[in-house]
Short mmCIF file of C-alpha atoms in Angstrom, two decimals:
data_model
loop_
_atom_site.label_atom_id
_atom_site.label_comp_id
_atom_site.label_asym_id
_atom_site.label_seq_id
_atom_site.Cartn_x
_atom_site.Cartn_y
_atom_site.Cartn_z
CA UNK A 1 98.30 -2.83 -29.83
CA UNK A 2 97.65 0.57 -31.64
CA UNK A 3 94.37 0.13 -31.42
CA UNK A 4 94.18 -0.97 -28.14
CA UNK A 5 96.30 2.05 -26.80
CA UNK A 6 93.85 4.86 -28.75
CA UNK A 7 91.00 3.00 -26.79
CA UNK A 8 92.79 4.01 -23.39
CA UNK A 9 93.40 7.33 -24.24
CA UNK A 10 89.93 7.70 -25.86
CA UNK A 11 88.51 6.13 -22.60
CA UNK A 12 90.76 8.28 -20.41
CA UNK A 13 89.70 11.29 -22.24
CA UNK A 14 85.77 10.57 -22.42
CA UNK A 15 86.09 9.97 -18.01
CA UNK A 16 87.85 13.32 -18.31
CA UNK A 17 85.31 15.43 -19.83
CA UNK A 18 82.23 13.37 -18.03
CA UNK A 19 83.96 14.76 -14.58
CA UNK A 20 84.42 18.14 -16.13
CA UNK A 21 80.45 17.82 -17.16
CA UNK A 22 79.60 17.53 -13.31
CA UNK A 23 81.66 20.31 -12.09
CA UNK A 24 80.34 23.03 -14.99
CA UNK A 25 76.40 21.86 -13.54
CA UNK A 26 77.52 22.74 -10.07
CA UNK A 27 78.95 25.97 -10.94
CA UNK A 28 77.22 28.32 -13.42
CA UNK A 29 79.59 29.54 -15.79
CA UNK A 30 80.57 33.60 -14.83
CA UNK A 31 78.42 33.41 -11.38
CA UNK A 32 80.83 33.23 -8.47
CA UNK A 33 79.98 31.39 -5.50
CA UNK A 34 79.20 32.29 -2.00
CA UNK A 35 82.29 30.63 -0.90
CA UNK A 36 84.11 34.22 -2.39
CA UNK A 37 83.20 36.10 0.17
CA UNK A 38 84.52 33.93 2.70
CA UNK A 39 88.05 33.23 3.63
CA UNK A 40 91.39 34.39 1.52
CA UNK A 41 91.79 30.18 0.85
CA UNK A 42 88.37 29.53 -0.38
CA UNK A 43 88.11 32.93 -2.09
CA UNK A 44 90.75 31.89 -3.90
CA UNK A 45 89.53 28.63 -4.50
CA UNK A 46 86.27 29.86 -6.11
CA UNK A 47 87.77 31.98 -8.84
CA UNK A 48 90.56 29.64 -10.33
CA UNK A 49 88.67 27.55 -12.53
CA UNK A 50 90.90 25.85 -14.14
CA UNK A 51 92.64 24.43 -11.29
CA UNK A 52 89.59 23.10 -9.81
CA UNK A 53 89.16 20.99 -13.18
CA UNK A 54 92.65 19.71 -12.53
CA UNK A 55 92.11 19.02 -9.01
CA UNK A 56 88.86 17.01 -9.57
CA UNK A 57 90.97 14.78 -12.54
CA UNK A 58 93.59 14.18 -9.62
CA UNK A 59 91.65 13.22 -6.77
CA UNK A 60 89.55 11.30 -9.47
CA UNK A 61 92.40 9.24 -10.03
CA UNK A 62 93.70 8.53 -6.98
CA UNK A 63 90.04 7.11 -5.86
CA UNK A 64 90.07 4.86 -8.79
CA UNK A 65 93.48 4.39 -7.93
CA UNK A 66 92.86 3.52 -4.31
CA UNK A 67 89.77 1.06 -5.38
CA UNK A 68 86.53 3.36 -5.75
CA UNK A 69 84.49 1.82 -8.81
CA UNK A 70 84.54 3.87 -11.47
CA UNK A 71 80.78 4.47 -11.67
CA UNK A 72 80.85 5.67 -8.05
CA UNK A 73 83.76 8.31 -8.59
CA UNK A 74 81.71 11.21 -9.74
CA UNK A 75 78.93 11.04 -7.68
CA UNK A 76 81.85 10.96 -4.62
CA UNK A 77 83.63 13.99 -5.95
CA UNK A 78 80.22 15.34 -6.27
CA UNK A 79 80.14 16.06 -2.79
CA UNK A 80 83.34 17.67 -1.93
CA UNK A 81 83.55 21.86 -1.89
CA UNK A 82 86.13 23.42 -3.80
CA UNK A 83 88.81 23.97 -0.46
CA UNK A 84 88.01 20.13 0.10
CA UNK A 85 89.25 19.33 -3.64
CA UNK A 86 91.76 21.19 -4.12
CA UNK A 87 93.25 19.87 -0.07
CA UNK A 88 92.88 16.50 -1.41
CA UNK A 89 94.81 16.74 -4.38
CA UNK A 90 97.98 14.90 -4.69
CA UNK A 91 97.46 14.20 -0.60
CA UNK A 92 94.83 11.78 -0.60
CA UNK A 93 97.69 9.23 0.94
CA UNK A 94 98.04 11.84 3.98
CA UNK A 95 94.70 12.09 4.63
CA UNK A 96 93.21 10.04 8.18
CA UNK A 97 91.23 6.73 7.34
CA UNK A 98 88.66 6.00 10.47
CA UNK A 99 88.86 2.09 9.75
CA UNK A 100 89.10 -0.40 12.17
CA UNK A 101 88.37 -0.70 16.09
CA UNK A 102 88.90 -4.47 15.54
CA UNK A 103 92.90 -4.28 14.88
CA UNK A 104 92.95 -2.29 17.74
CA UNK A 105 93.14 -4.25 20.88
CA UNK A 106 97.11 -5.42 19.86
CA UNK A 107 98.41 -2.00 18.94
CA UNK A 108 96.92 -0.57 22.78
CA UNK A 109 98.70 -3.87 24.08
CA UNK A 110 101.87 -3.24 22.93
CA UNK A 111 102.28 0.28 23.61
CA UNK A 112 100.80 -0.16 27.35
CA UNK A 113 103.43 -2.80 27.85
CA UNK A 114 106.03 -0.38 26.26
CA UNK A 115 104.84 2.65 28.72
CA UNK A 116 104.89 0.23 32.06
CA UNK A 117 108.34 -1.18 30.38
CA UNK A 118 110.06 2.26 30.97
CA UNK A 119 107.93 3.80 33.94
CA UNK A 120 105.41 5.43 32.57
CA UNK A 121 102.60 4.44 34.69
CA UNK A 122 100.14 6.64 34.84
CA UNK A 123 98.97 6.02 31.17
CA UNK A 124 96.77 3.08 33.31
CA UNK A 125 95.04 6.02 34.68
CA UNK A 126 93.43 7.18 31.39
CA UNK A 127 92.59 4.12 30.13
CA UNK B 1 111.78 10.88 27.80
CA UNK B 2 109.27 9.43 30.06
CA UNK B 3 107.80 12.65 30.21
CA UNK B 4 107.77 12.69 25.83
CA UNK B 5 106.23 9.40 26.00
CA UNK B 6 103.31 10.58 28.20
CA UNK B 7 102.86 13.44 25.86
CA UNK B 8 103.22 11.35 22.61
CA UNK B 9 100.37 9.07 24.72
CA UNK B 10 98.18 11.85 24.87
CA UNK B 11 97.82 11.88 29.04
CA UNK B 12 97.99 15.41 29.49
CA UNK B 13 95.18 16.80 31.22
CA UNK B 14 92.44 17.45 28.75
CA UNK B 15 91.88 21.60 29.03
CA UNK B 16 88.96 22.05 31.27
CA UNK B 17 87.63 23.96 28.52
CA UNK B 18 86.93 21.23 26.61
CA UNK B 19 85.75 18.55 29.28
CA UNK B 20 83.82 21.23 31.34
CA UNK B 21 79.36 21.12 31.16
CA UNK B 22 77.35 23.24 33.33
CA UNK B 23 76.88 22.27 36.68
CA UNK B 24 73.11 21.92 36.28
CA UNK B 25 73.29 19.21 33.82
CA UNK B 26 72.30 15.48 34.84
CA UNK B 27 72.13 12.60 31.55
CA UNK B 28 70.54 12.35 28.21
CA UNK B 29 70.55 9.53 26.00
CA UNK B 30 69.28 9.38 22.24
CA UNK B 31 68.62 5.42 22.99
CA UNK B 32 66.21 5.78 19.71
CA UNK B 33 69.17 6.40 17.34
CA UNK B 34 69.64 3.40 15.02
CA UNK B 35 72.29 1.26 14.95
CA UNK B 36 74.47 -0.13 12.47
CA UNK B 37 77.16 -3.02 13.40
CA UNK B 38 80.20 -2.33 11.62
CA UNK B 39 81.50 -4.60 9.01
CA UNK B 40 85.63 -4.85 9.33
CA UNK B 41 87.47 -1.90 8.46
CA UNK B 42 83.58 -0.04 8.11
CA UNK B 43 83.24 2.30 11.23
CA UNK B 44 83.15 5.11 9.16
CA UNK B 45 80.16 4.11 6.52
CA UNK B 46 78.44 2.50 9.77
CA UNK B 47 78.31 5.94 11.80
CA UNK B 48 77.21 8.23 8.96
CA UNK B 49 74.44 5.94 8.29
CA UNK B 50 73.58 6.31 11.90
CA UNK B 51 73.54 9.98 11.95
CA UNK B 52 72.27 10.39 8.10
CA UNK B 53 69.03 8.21 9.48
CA UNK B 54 68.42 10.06 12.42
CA UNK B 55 68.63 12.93 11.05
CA UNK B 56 65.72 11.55 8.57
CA UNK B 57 66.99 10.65 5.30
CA UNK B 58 66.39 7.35 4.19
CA UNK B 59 69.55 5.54 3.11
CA UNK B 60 70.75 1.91 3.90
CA UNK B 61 74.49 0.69 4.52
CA UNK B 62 75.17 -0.23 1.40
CA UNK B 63 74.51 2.41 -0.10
CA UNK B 64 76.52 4.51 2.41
CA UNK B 65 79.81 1.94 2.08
CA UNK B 66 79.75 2.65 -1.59
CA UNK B 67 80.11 6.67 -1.00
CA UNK B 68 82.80 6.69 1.75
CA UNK B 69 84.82 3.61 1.72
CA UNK B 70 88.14 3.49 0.02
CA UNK B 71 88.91 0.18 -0.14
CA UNK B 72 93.14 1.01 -0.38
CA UNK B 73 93.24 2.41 2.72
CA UNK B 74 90.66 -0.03 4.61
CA UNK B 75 88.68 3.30 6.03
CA UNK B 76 86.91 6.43 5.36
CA UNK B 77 88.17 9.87 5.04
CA UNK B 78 86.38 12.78 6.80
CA UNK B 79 86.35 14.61 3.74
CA UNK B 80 84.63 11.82 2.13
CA UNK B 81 82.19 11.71 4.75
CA UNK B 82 80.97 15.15 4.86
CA UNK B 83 80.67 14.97 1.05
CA UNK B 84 78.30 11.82 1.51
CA UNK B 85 76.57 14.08 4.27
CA UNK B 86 76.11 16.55 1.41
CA UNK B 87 75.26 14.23 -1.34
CA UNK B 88 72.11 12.83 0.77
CA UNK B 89 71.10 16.36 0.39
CA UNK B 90 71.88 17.10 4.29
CA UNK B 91 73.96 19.47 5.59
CA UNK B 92 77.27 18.70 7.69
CA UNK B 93 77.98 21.01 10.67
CA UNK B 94 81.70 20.46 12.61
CA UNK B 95 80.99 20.89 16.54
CA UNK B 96 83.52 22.37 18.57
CA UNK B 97 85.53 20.40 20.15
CA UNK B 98 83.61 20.67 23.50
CA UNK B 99 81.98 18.42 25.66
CA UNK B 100 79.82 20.95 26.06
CA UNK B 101 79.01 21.28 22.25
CA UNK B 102 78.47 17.78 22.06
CA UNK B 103 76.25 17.84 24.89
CA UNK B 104 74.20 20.50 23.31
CA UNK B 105 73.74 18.60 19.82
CA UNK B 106 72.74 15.75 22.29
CA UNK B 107 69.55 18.03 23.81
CA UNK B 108 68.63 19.41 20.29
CA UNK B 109 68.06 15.42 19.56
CA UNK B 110 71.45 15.07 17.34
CA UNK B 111 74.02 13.00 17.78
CA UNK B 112 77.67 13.01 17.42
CA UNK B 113 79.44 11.65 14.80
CA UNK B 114 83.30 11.77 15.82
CA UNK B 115 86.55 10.80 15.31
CA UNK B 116 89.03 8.95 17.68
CA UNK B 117 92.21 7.51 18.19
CA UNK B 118 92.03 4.66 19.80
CA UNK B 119 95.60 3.71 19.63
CA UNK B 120 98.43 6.52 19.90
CA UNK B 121 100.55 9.02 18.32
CA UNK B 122 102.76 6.41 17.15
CA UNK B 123 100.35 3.90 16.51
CA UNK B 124 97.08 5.07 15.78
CA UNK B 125 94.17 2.85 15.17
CA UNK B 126 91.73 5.97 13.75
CA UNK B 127 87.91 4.90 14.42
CA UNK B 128 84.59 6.88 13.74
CA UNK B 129 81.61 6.04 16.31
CA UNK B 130 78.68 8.07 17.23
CA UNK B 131 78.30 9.75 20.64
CA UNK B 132 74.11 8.84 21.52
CA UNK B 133 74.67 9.86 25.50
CA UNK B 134 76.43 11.34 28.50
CA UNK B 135 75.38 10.70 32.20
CA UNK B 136 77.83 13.82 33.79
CA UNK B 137 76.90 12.33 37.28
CA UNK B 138 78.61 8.94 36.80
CA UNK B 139 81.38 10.42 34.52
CA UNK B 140 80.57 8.00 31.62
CA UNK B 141 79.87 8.74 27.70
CA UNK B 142 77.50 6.57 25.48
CA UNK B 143 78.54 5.43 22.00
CA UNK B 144 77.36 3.38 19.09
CA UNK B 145 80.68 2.10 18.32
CA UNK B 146 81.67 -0.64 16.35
CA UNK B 147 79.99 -3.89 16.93
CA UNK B 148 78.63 -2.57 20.45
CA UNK B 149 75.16 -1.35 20.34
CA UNK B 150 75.95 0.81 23.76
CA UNK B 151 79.82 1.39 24.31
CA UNK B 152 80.06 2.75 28.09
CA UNK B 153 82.86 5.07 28.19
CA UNK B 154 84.40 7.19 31.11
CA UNK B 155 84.33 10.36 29.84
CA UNK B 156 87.92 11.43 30.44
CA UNK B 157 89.34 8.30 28.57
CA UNK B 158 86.72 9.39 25.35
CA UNK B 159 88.67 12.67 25.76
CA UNK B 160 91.98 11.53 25.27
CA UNK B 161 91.03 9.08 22.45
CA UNK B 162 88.87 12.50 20.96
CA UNK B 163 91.66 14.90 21.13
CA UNK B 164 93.77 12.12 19.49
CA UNK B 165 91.71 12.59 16.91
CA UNK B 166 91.89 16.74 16.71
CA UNK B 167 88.44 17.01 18.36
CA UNK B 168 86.67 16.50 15.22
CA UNK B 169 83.23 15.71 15.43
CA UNK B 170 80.08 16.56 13.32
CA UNK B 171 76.20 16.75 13.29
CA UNK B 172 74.22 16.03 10.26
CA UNK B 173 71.56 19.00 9.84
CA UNK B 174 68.37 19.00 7.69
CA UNK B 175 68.83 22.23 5.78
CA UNK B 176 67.23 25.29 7.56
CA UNK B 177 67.99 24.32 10.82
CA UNK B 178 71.04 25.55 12.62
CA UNK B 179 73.46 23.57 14.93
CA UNK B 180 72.67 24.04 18.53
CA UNK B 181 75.86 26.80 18.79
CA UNK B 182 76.51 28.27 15.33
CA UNK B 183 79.59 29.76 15.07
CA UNK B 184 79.03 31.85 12.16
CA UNK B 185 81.52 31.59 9.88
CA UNK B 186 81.97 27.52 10.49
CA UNK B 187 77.91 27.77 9.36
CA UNK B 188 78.59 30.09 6.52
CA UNK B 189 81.32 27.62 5.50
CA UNK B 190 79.56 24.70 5.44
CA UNK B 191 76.35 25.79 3.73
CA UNK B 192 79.10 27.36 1.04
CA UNK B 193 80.19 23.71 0.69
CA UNK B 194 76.66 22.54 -0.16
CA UNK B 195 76.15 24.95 -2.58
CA UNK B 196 79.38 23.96 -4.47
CA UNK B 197 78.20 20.69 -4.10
CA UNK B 198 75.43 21.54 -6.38
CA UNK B 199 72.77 20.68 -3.83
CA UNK B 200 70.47 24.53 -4.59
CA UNK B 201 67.04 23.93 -2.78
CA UNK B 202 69.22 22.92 0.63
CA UNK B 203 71.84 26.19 0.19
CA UNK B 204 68.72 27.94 -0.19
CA UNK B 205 67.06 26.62 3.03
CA UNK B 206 70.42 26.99 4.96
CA UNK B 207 71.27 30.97 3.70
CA UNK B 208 67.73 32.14 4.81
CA UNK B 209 68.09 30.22 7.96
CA UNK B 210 71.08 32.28 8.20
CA UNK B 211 69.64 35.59 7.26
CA UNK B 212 66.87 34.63 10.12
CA UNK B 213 69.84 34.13 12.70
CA UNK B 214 72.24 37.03 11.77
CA UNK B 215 69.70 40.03 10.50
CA UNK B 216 71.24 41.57 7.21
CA UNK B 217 74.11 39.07 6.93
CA UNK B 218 75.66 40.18 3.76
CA UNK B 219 77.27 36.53 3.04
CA UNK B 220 74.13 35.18 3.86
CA UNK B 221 71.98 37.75 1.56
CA UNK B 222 74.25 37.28 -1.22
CA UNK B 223 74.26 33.22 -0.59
CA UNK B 224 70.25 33.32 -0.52
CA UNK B 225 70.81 35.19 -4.16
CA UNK B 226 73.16 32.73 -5.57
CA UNK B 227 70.54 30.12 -4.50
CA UNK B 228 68.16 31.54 -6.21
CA UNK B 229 69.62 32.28 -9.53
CA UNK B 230 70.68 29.13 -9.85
CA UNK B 231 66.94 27.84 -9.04
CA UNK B 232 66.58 30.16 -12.11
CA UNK B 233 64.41 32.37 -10.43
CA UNK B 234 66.12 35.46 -11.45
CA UNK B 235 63.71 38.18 -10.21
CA UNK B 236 64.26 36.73 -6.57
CA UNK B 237 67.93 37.04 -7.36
CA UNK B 238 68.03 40.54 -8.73
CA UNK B 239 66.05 41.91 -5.73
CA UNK B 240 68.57 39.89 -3.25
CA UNK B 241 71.69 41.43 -5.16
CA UNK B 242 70.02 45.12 -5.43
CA UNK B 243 69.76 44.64 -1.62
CA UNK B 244 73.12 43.44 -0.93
CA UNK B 245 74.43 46.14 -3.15
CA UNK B 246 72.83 48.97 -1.11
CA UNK B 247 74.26 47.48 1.53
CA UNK B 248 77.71 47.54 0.42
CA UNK B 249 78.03 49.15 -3.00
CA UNK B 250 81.38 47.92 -3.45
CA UNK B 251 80.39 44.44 -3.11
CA UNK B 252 82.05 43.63 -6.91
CA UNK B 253 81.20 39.83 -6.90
CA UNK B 254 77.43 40.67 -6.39
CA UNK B 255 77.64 43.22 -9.37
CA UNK B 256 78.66 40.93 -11.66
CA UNK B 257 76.18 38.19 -10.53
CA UNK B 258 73.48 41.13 -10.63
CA UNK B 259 75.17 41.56 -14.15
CA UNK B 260 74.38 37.77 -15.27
CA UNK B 261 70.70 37.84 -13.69
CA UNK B 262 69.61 40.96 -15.25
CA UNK B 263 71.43 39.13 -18.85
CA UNK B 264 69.26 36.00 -17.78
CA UNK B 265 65.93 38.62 -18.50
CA UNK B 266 66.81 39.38 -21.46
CA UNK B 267 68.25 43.02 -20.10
CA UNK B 268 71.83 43.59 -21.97
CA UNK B 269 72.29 46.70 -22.09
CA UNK B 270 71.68 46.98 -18.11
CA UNK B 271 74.02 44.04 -17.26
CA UNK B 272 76.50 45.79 -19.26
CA UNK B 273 76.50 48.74 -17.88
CA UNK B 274 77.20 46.91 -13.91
CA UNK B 275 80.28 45.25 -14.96
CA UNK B 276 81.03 48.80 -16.72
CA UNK B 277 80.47 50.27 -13.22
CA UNK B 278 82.17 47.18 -11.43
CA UNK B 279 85.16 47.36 -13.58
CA UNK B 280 86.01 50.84 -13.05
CA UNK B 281 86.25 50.77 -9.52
CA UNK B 282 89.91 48.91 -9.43
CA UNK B 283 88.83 45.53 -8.90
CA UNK B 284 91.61 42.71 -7.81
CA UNK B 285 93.06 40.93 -10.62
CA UNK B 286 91.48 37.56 -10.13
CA UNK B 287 88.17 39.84 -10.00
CA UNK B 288 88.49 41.63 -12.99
CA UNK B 289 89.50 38.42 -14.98
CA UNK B 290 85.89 37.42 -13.98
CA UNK B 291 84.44 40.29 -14.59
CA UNK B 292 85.94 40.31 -18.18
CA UNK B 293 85.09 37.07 -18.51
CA UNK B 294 81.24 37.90 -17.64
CA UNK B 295 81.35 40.68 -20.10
CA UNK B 296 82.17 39.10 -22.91
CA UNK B 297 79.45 35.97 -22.38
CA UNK B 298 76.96 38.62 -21.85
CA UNK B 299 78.16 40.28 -25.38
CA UNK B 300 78.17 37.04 -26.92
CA UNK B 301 74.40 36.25 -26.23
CA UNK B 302 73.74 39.50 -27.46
CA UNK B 303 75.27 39.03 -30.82
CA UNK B 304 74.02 35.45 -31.41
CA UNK B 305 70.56 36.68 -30.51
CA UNK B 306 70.10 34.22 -27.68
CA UNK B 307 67.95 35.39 -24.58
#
């Protein structure tokens, strides 16, 4: 059990410093980023280090979390700026997922039929 | 109520800023844009393939699914998607939310990757497809959507399901060309998002495109000198900075990356004495950490010997 416990952690720990390895390549350390000179949000972004480190462990997580395979997770993060991280952290759930047109034929159904129900006709105009 | 319901519908008349085009235009159609059926649940990974290939780079599907789709929610999130856009070492671009815009992407052979809701407010069923065509005489829009090689929509119905979904919609740019109607800082933004994303040689491309468009830009000049110290070429990078700074001498961030460059050639005692100079001229907190920070890795090298 001990044993098996110290693995997780020692896994947990080696995943954390692997995604820390990717964000110190992307960011020389002491050079700040164009991104500074930008808005107040991303200016603020590109100087606190630290939190960006954090942020990429969190949204890390909550891809894994959410079904992402763990080799694909850094290479995703990869992508993202620094405003994009640090929006996504802890808010992945509130975030929009384009999915399905398929699903969608029922939902319209219902809602038309709830519009013409209480008078609202002209919705049939727009679709 | 009725009147809530029509607004929670989204039937309010779309602002004829956004559904206006010039009177001159007629139709276009991008009917050579690939197209890539959707798998359930896999608009999103099925229209950035679509826009990634026309725009050149050679990816398949699969490949694409495995970047962008989260599996726990059943779809793709834009974030996600612009990072893929990124990752393929492209550059995303957000269009405004114009017909117009999209209409101008269209002539400049780009299409429209964008995000609707098909369902409501209430009930939204959120779906990515990519706008190919628009024929402004019949009133109709042309989409790979979905399953459907050639979705015909009337143009005010893609309107409502568009502003549904905030208007968002984005082009996929090769790095060092601009969108068809840069707005600036949306530009600046975005190639500041491929730089973070690590992707040099395309930031590089994008800032001098920039510094071709807007003359003297100083975000641009001091983007083209990031680019290029992290391409290690750090004379290119010291003459960018040294321009920037006569520019705007009170530009600290470019001092103390003019500081690391001039370290990077071996020249201490000159990087030292910028941050001295940058420090003494009442930088912001969060500034002078960094500078402080800079300092003392430049003192370091010098006392372990290393270049």
């Amino acid at each position: 059990m001990g044993f098996q416990r110290a693995r997780g952690a020692l896994m947990r720990l080696v995943s954390v410093s692997i995604i820390c390895m990717g964000f110190a390549q992307a960011a020389p350390a002491g050079m700040i980023g164009t991104a500074y000179l930008l808005d107040d949000e991303s200016r603020a972004a590109s100087l606190s280090r630290i939190e960006l480190v954090l942020a990429r462990q969190d949204v890390g997580r909550q891809l894994e979390a959410l079904g992402v395979e763990k080799a694909m997770i850094m290479e995703r993060l990869g992508g993202l700026s620094n405003a994009e991280l640090l929006e996504l952290e802890g808010q992945l759930d509130s975030q929009v997922a384009g999915g399905d047109i398929l699903a969608l034929i029922g939902a319209v159904f219902v809602v038309l039929l709830i519009l013409e129900l209480v008078g609202v006709t002209n919705i049939f105009k727009s679709f | 109520m009725p009147a809530l319901l029509v607004m929670a519908a989204g039937c309010a008349p779309i602002p004829s800023s956004v559904s206006e085009l010039p009177a001159t235009v007629g139709s276009i159609e991008l009917d050579d844009t690939p197209f890539y059926p959707q798998e359930r649940y896999q608009c999103g990974p099925a229209a950035l393939t679509t826009v990634l290939v026309q725009s050149g780079a050679t990816v398949s599907l699969d490949e694409i699914v495995d970047k962008v789709y989260l599996p726990g929610r059943q779809g793709s999130l834009q974030f996600e998607l612009l990072a893929a856009v990124r990752t393929e070492g492209r550059l995303p671009y957000q269009v405004d939310g114009t017909l117009d815009a999209i209409w101008r992407e269209l002539e400049a052979g780009r299409p429209v990757l964008v995000l609707q809701n098909l369902g409501v407010a209430a009930i939204p069923s959120w779906h990515y497809a990519v706008v190919i065509g628009i024929d402004a005489r019949r009133g109709e829009i042309v989409l790979r959507s979905g399953t459907d090689k050639r979705r015909v929509t009337r143009i005010r119905t893609f309107l409502h399901t568009w502003r549904r979904g905030d208007y968002w919609g984005i082009v996929v740019l090769e790095p060092g060309e601009l969108p068809a109607a840069a707005d600036r800082a949306r530009y600046f933004e975005s190639v500041a998002a491929l730089e973070e994303a690590g992707r040099i040689e395309g930031a590089a491309a994008a800032w001098q495109a920039g510094l071709d468009n807007w003359p003297g830009d100083n975000v641009a000049l001091f983007g083209l000198a990031n680019s290029r110290f992290a391409m290690r070429d750090y004379q290119a990078a010291e003459r960018a900075y040294r321009d920037l700074l006569e520019q705007r001498p009170g530009l600290l961030a470019a001092r103390n990356n003019l500081a690391l460059t001039l370290a990077e050639q071996g020249n201490h005692d000159a990087a030292l004495k910028e941050i001295g100079r940058a420090l003494s001229e009442n930088p912001a907190p969060a500034l002078e950490r960094e500078l402080r920070d800079t300092e003392a890795t430049i003192r370091r090298r010098m006392t372990s010997g290393e270049q």
